PDB file of C-alpha atoms in Angstrom:
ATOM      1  CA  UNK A   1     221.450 128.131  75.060  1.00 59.00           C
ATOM      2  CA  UNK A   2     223.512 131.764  74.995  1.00 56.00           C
ATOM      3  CA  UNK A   3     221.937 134.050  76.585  1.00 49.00           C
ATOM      4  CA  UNK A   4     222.835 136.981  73.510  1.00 57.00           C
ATOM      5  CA  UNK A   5     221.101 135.761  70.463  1.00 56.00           C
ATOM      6  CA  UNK A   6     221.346 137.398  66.695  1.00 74.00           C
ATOM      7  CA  UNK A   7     218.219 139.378  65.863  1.00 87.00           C
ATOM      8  CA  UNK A   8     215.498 138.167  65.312  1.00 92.00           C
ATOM      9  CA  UNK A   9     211.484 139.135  65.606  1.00 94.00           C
ATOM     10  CA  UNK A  10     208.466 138.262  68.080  1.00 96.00           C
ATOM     11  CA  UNK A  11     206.864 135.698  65.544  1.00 96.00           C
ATOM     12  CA  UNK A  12     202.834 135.354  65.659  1.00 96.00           C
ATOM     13  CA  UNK A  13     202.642 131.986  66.693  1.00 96.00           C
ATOM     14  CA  UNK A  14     204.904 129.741  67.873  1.00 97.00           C
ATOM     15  CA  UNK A  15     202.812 126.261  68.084  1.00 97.00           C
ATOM     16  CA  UNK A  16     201.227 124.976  65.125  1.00 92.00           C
ATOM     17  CA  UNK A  17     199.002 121.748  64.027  1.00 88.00           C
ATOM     18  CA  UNK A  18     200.153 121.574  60.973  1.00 70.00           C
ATOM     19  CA  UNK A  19     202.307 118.479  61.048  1.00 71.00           C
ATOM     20  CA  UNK A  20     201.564 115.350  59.172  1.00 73.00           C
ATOM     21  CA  UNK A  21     201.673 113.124  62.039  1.00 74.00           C
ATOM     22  CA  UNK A  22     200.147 115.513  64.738  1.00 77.00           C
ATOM     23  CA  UNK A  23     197.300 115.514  62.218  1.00 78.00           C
ATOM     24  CA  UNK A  24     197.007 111.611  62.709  1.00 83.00           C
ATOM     25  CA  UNK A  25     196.211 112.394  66.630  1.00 89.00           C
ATOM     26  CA  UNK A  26     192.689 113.097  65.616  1.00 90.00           C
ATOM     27  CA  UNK A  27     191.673 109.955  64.675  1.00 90.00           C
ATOM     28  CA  UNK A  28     192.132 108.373  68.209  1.00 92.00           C
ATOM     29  CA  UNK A  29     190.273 111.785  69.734  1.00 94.00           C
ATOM     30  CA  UNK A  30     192.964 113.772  70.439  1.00 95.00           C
ATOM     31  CA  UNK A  31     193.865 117.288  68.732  1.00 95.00           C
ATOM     32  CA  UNK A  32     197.592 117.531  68.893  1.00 94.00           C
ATOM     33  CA  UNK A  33     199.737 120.830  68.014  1.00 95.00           C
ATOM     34  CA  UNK A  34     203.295 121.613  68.675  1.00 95.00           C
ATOM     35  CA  UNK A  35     206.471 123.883  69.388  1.00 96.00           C
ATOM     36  CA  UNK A  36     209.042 123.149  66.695  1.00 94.00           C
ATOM     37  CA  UNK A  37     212.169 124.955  66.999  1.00 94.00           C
ATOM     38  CA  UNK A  38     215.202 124.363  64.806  1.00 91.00           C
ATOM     39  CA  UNK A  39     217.503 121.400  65.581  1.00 89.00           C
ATOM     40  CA  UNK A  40     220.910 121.537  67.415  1.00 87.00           C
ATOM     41  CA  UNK A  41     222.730 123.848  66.762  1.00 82.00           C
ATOM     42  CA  UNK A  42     221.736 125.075  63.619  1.00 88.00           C
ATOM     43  CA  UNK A  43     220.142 128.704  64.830  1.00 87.00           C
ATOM     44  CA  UNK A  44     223.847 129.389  66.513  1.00 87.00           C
ATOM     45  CA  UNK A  45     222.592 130.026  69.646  1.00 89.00           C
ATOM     46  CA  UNK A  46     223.661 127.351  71.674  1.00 90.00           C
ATOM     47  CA  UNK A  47     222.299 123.995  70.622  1.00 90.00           C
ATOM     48  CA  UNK A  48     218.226 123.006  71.976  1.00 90.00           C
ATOM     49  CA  UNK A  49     219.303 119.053  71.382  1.00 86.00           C
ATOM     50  CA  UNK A  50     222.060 118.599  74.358  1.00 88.00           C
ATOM     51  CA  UNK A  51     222.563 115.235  73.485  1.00 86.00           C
ATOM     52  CA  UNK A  52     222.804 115.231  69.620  1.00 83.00           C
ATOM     53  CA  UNK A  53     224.689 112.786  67.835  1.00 83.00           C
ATOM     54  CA  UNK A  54     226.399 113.127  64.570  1.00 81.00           C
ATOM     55  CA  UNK A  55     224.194 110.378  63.274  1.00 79.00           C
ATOM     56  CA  UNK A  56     220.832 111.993  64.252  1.00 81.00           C
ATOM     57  CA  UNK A  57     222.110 115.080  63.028  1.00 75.00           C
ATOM     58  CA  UNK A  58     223.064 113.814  59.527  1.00 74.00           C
ATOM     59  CA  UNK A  59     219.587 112.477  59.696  1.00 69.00           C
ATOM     60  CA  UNK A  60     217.317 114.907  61.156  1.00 69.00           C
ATOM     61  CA  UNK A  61     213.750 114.428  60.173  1.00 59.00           C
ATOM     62  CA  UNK A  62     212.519 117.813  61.334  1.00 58.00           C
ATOM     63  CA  UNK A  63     215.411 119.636  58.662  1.00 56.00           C
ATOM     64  CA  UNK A  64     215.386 117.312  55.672  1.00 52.00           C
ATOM     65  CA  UNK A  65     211.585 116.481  55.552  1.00 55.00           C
ATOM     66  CA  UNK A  66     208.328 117.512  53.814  1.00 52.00           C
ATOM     67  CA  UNK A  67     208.536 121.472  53.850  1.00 50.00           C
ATOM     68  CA  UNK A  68     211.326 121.876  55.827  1.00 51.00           C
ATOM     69  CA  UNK A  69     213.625 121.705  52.858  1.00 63.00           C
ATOM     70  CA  UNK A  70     212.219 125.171  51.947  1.00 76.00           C
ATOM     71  CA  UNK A  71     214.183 128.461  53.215  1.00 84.00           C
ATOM     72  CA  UNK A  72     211.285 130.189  54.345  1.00 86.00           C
ATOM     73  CA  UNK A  73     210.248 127.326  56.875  1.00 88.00           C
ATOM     74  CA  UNK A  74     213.727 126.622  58.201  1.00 89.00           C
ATOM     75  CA  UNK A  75     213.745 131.116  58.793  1.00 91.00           C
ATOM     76  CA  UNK A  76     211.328 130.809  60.789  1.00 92.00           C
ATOM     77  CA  UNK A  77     212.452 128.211  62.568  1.00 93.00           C
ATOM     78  CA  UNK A  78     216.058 129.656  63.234  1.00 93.00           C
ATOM     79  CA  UNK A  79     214.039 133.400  64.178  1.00 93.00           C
ATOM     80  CA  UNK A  80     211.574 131.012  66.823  1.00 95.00           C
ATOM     81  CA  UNK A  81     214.812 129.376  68.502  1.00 94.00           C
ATOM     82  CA  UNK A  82     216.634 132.862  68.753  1.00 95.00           C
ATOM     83  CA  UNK A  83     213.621 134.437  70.661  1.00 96.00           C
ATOM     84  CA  UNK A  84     213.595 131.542  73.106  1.00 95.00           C
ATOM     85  CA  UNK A  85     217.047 132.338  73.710  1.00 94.00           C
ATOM     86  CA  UNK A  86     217.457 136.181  73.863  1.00 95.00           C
ATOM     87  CA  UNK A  87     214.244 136.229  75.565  1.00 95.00           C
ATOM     88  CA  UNK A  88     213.043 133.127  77.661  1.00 96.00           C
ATOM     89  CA  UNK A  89     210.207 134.658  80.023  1.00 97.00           C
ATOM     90  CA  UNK A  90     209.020 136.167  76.732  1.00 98.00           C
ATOM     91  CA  UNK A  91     208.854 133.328  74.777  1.00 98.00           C
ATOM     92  CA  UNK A  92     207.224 131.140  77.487  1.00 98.00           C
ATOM     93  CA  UNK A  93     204.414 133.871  78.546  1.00 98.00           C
ATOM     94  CA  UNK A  94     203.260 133.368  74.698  1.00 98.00           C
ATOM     95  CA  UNK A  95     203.416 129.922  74.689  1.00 98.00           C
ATOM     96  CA  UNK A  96     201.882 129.355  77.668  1.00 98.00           C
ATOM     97  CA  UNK A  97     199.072 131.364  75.802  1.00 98.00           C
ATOM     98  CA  UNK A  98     198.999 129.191  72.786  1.00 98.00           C
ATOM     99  CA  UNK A  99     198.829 126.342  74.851  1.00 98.00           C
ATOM    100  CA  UNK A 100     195.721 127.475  77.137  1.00 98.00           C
ATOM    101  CA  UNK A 101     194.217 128.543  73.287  1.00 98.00           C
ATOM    102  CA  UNK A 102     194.778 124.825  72.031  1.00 98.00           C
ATOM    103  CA  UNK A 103     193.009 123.252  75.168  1.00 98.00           C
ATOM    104  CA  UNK A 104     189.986 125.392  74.535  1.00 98.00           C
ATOM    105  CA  UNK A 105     189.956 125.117  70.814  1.00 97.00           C
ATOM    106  CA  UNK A 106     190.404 121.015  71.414  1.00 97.00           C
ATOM    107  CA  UNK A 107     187.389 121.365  74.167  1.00 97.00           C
ATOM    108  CA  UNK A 108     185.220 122.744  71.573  1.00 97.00           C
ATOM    109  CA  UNK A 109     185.884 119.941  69.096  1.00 96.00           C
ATOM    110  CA  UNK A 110     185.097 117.439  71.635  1.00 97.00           C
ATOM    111  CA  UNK A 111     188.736 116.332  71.664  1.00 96.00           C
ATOM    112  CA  UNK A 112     191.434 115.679  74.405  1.00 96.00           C
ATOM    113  CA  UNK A 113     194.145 118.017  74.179  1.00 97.00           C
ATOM    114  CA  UNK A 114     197.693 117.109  73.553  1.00 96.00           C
ATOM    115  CA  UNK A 115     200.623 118.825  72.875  1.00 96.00           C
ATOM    116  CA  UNK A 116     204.764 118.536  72.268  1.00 96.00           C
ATOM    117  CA  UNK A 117     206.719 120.639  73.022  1.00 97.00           C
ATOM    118  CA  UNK A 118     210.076 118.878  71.453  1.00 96.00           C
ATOM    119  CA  UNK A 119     208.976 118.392  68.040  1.00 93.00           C
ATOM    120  CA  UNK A 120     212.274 118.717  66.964  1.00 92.00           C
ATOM    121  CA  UNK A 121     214.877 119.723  69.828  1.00 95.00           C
ATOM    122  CA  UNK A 122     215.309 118.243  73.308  1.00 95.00           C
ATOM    123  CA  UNK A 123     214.398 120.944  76.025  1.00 95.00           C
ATOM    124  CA  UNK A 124     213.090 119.960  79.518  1.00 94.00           C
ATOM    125  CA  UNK A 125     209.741 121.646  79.503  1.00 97.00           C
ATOM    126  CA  UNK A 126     208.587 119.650  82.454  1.00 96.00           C
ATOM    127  CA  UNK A 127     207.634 123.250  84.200  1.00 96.00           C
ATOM    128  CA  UNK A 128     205.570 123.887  81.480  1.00 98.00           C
ATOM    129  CA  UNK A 129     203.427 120.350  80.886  1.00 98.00           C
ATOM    130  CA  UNK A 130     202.496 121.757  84.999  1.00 97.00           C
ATOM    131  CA  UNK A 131     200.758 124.580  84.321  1.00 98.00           C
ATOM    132  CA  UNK A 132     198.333 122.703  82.272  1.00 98.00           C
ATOM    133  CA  UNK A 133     197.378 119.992  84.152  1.00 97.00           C
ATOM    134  CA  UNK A 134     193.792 119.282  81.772  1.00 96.00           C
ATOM    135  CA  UNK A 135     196.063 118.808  78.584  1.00 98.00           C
ATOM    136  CA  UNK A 136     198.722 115.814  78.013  1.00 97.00           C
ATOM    137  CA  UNK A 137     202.035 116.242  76.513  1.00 98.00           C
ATOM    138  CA  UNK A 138     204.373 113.826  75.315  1.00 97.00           C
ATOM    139  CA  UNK A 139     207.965 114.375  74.063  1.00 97.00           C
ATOM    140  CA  UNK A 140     210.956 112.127  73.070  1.00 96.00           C
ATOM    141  CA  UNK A 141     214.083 112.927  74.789  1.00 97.00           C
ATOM    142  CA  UNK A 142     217.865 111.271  74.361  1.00 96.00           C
ATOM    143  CA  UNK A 143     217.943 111.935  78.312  1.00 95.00           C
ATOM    144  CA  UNK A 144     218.325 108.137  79.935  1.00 96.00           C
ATOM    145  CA  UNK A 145     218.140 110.115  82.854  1.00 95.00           C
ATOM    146  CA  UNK A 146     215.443 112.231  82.250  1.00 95.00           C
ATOM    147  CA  UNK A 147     213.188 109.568  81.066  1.00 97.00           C
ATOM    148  CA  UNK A 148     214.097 106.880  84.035  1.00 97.00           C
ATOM    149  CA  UNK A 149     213.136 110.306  86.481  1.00 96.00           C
ATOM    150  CA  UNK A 150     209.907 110.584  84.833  1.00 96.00           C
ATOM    151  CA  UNK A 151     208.778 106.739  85.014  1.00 96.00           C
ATOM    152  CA  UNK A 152     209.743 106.924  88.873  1.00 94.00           C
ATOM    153  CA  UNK A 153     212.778 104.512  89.210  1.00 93.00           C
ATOM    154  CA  UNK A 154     215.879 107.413  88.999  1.00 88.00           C
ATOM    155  CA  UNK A 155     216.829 110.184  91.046  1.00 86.00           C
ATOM    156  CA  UNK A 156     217.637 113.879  89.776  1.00 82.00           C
ATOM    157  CA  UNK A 157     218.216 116.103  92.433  1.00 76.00           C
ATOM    158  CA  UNK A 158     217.557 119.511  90.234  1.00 77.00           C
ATOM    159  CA  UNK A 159     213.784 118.187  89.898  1.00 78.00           C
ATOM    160  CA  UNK A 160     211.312 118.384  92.048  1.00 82.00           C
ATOM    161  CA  UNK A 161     207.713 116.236  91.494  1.00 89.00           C
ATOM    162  CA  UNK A 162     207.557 114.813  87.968  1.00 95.00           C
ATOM    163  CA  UNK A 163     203.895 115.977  85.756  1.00 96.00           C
ATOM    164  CA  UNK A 164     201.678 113.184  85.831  1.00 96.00           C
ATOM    165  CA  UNK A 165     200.400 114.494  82.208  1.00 97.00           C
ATOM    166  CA  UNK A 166     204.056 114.905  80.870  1.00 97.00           C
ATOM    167  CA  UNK A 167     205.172 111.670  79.216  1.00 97.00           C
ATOM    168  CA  UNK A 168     208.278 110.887  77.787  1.00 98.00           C
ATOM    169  CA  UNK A 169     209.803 108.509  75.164  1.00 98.00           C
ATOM    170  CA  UNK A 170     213.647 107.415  74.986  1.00 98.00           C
ATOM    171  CA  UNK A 171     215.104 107.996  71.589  1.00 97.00           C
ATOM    172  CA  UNK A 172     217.504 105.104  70.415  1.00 97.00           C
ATOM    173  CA  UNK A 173     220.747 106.559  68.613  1.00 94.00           C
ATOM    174  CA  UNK A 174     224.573 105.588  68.273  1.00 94.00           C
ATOM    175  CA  UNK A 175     224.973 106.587  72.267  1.00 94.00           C
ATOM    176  CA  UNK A 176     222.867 104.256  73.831  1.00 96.00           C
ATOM    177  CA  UNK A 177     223.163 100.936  74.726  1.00 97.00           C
ATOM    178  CA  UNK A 178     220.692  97.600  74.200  1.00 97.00           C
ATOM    179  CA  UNK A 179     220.848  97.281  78.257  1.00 98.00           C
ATOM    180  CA  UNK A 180     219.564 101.313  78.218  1.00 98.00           C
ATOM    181  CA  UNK A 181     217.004 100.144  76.147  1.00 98.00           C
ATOM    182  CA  UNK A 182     216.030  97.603  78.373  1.00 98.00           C
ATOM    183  CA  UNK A 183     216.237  99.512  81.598  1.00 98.00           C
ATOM    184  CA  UNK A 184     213.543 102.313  79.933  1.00 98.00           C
ATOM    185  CA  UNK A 185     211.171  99.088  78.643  1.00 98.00           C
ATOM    186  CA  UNK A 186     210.971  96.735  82.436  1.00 98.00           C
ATOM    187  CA  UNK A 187     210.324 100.400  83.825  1.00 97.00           C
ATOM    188  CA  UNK A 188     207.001 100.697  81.756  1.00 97.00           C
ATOM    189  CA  UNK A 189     208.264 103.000  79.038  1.00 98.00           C
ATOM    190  CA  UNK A 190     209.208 103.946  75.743  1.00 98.00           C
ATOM    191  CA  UNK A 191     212.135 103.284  72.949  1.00 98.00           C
ATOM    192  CA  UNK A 192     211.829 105.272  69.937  1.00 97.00           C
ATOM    193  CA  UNK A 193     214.066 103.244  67.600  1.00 98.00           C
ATOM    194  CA  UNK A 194     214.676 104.012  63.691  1.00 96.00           C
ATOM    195  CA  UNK A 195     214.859 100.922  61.546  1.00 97.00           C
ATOM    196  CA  UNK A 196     216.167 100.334  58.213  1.00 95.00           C
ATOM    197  CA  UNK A 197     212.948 100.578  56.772  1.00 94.00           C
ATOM    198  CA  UNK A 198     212.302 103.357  54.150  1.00 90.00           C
ATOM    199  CA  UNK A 199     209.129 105.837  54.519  1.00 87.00           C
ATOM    200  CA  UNK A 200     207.720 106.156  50.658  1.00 80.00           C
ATOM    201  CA  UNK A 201     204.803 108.642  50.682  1.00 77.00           C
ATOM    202  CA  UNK A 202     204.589 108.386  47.090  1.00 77.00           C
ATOM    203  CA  UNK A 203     203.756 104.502  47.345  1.00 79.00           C
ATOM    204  CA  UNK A 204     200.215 103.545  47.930  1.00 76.00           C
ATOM    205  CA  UNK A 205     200.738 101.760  51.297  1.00 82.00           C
ATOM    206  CA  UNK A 206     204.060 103.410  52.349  1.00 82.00           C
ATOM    207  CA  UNK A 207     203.946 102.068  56.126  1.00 87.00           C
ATOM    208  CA  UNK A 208     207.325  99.351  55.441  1.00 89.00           C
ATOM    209  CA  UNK A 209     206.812  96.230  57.779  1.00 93.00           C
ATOM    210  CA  UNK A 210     208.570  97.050  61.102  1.00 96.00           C
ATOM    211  CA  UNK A 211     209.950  93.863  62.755  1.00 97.00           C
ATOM    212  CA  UNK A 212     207.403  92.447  65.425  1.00 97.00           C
ATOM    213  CA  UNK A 213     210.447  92.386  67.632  1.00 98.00           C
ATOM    214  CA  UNK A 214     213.472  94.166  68.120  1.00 98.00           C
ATOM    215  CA  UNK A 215     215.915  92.243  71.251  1.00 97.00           C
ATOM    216  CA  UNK A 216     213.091  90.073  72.143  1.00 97.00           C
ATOM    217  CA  UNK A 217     211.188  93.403  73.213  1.00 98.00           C
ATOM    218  CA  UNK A 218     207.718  93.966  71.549  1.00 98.00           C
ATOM    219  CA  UNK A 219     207.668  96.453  68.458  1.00 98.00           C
ATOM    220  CA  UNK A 220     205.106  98.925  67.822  1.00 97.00           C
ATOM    221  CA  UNK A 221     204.412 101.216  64.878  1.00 95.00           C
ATOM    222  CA  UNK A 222     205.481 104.640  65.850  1.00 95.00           C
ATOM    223  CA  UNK A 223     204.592 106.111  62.178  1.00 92.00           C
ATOM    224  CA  UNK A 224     200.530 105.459  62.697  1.00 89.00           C
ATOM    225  CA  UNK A 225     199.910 108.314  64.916  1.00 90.00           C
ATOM    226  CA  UNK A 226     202.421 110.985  67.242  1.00 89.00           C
ATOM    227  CA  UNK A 227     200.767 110.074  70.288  1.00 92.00           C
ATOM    228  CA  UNK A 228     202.750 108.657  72.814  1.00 95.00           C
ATOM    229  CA  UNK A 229     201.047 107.846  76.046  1.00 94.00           C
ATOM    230  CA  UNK A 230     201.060 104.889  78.402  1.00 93.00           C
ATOM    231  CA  UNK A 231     197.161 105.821  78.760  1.00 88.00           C
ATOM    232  CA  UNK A 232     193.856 105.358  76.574  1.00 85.00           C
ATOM    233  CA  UNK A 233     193.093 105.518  74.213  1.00 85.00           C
ATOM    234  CA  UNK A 234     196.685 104.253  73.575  1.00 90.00           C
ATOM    235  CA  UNK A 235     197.833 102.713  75.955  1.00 92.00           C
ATOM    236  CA  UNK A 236     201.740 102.558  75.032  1.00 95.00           C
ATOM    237  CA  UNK A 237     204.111 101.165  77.302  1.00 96.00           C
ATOM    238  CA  UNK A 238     206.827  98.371  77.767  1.00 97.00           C
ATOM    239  CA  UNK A 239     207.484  98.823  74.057  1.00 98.00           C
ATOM    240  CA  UNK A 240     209.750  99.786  70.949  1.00 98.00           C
ATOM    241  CA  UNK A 241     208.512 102.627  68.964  1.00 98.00           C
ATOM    242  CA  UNK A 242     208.984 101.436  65.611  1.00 97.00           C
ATOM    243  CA  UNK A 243     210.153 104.348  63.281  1.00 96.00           C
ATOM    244  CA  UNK A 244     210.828 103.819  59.394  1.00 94.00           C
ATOM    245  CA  UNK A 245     213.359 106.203  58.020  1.00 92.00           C
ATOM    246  CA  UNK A 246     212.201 109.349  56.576  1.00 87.00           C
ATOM    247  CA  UNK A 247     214.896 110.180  53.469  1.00 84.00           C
ATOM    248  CA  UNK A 248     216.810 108.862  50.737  1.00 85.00           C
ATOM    249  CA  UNK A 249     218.165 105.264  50.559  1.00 89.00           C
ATOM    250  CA  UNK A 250     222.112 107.090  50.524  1.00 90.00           C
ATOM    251  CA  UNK A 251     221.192 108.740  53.739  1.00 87.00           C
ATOM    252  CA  UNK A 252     219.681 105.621  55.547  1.00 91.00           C
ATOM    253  CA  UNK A 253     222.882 104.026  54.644  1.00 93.00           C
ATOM    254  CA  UNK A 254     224.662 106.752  56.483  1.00 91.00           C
ATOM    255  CA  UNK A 255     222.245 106.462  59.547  1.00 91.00           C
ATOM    256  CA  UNK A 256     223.151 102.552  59.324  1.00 94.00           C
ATOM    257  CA  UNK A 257     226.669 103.096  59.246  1.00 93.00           C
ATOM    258  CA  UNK A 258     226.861 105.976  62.271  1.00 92.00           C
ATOM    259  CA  UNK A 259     224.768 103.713  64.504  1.00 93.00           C
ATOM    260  CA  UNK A 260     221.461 105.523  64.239  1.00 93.00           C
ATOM    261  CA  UNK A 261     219.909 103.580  62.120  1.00 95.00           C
ATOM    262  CA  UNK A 262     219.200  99.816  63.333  1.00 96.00           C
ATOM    263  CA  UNK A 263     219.453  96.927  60.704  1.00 95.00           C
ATOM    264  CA  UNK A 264     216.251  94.430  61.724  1.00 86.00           C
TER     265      UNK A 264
END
């Protein structure tokens, strides 16, 4: 990110719980909130999703869903992601804040505390997940790298000792390969992939069949719940995260033909 950013204001908060799925964490005992900043590029500052592609662009969930569409969400999106950038040690003194807030507010509920951190860019926040050793985070990243580092079976000399309570999820687009895929899975992790299956709030039932399988690898329903762990309560690991697409039918199309979108 550029290190001048446009104007912009110290917002109140920066984390929230009000997200559809992090509101899903609570039925397996977990109170989930999260930093959402806005996508790519879009807050010209530098871009907080290094390894965008066009088709995840063209299809971002976390600009074209729910109340995203409206202008006063995306604002304050765009205003969070120029703080972080035109003032880091700022922005991370208050978040740290937020996120020592959540654990207690998530200890008086008699629930674990979990957090992301991505909900919709791709920032290593690794030094961050270690400050707060009693809380569990879990991101999706398009880092092979990154991810392969954090299950133990890669080297990355510009990090030291990976969290134990940081967990990561590879995220499936147009750039990666089925052999990727397969590295991330025999290591004991997570694929995030988006099939060609439609997300219909409006219908009574709107969780699509995913495929049981995707590449003989087993398939499980990432659109249940935002919690991605390889511990209990859920226990995730060695898997596809199934994802339905969130958007019109045209767009899907799109996401089929860039790549992003996988036909099961």
């Amino acid at each position: 990110m550029n290190a001048t950013a446009p104007e912009f204001t110290v917002p109140r908060r920066l984390t929230s719980r009000g997200n559809a799925k992090l509101d899903k964490c609570t039925e397996y005992g977990f109170l989930a909130s999260g930093l959402t900043l806005a996508p790519h590029s879009i807050s010209k500052v530098g871009t907080v999703c290094q390894w965008a592609t066009k088709g995840c662009k063209a299809s971002c969930l976390a600009w074209f869903s729910g109340r995203n569409h409206t202008q006063s969400v995306r604002s304050a999106l765009v205003n969070r992601t120029r703080y972080l950038a035109a003032d880091r040690s700022a922005f991370e003194t208050q978040l740290n804040r937020e996120i020592e807030s959540h654990i207690r507010a998530a200890h008086k509920a008699e629930l674990r505390p979990g957090f992301r951190l991505n909900v919709a860019s791709d920032i290593d926040w690794s030094h961050i997940a270690a400050q707060h050793p009693n809380c569990l985070f879990w991101d999706y990243t398009k880092s092979l790298q990154r991810v392969l580092y954090s299950l133990g079976v890669a080297e990355l000399s510009s990090y030291g000792p990976w969290p134990a309570n940081y967990h990561l999820t590879y995220s499936f687009s147009e750039n990666a390969t089925v052999d990727d895929v397969r590295q991330v899975v025999a290591a004991g992790g997570r694929v995030a992939v988006v099939f060609d299956r439609l997300w219909n709030p409006r219908q009574s039932d709107p969780y699509t069949p995913l495929p049981e399988t995707w590449q003989g690898m087993r398939v499980v329903d990432g659109d249940r719940h935002d919690i991605r762990l390889p511990v209990d309560p859920i226990a995730e690991h060695n898997c596809i995260v199934g994802l339905r697409f969130k958007g019109s039918r045209d767009r899907m199309q799109s996401g089929i033909r860039s790549g992003f979108v996988v036909e099961a």
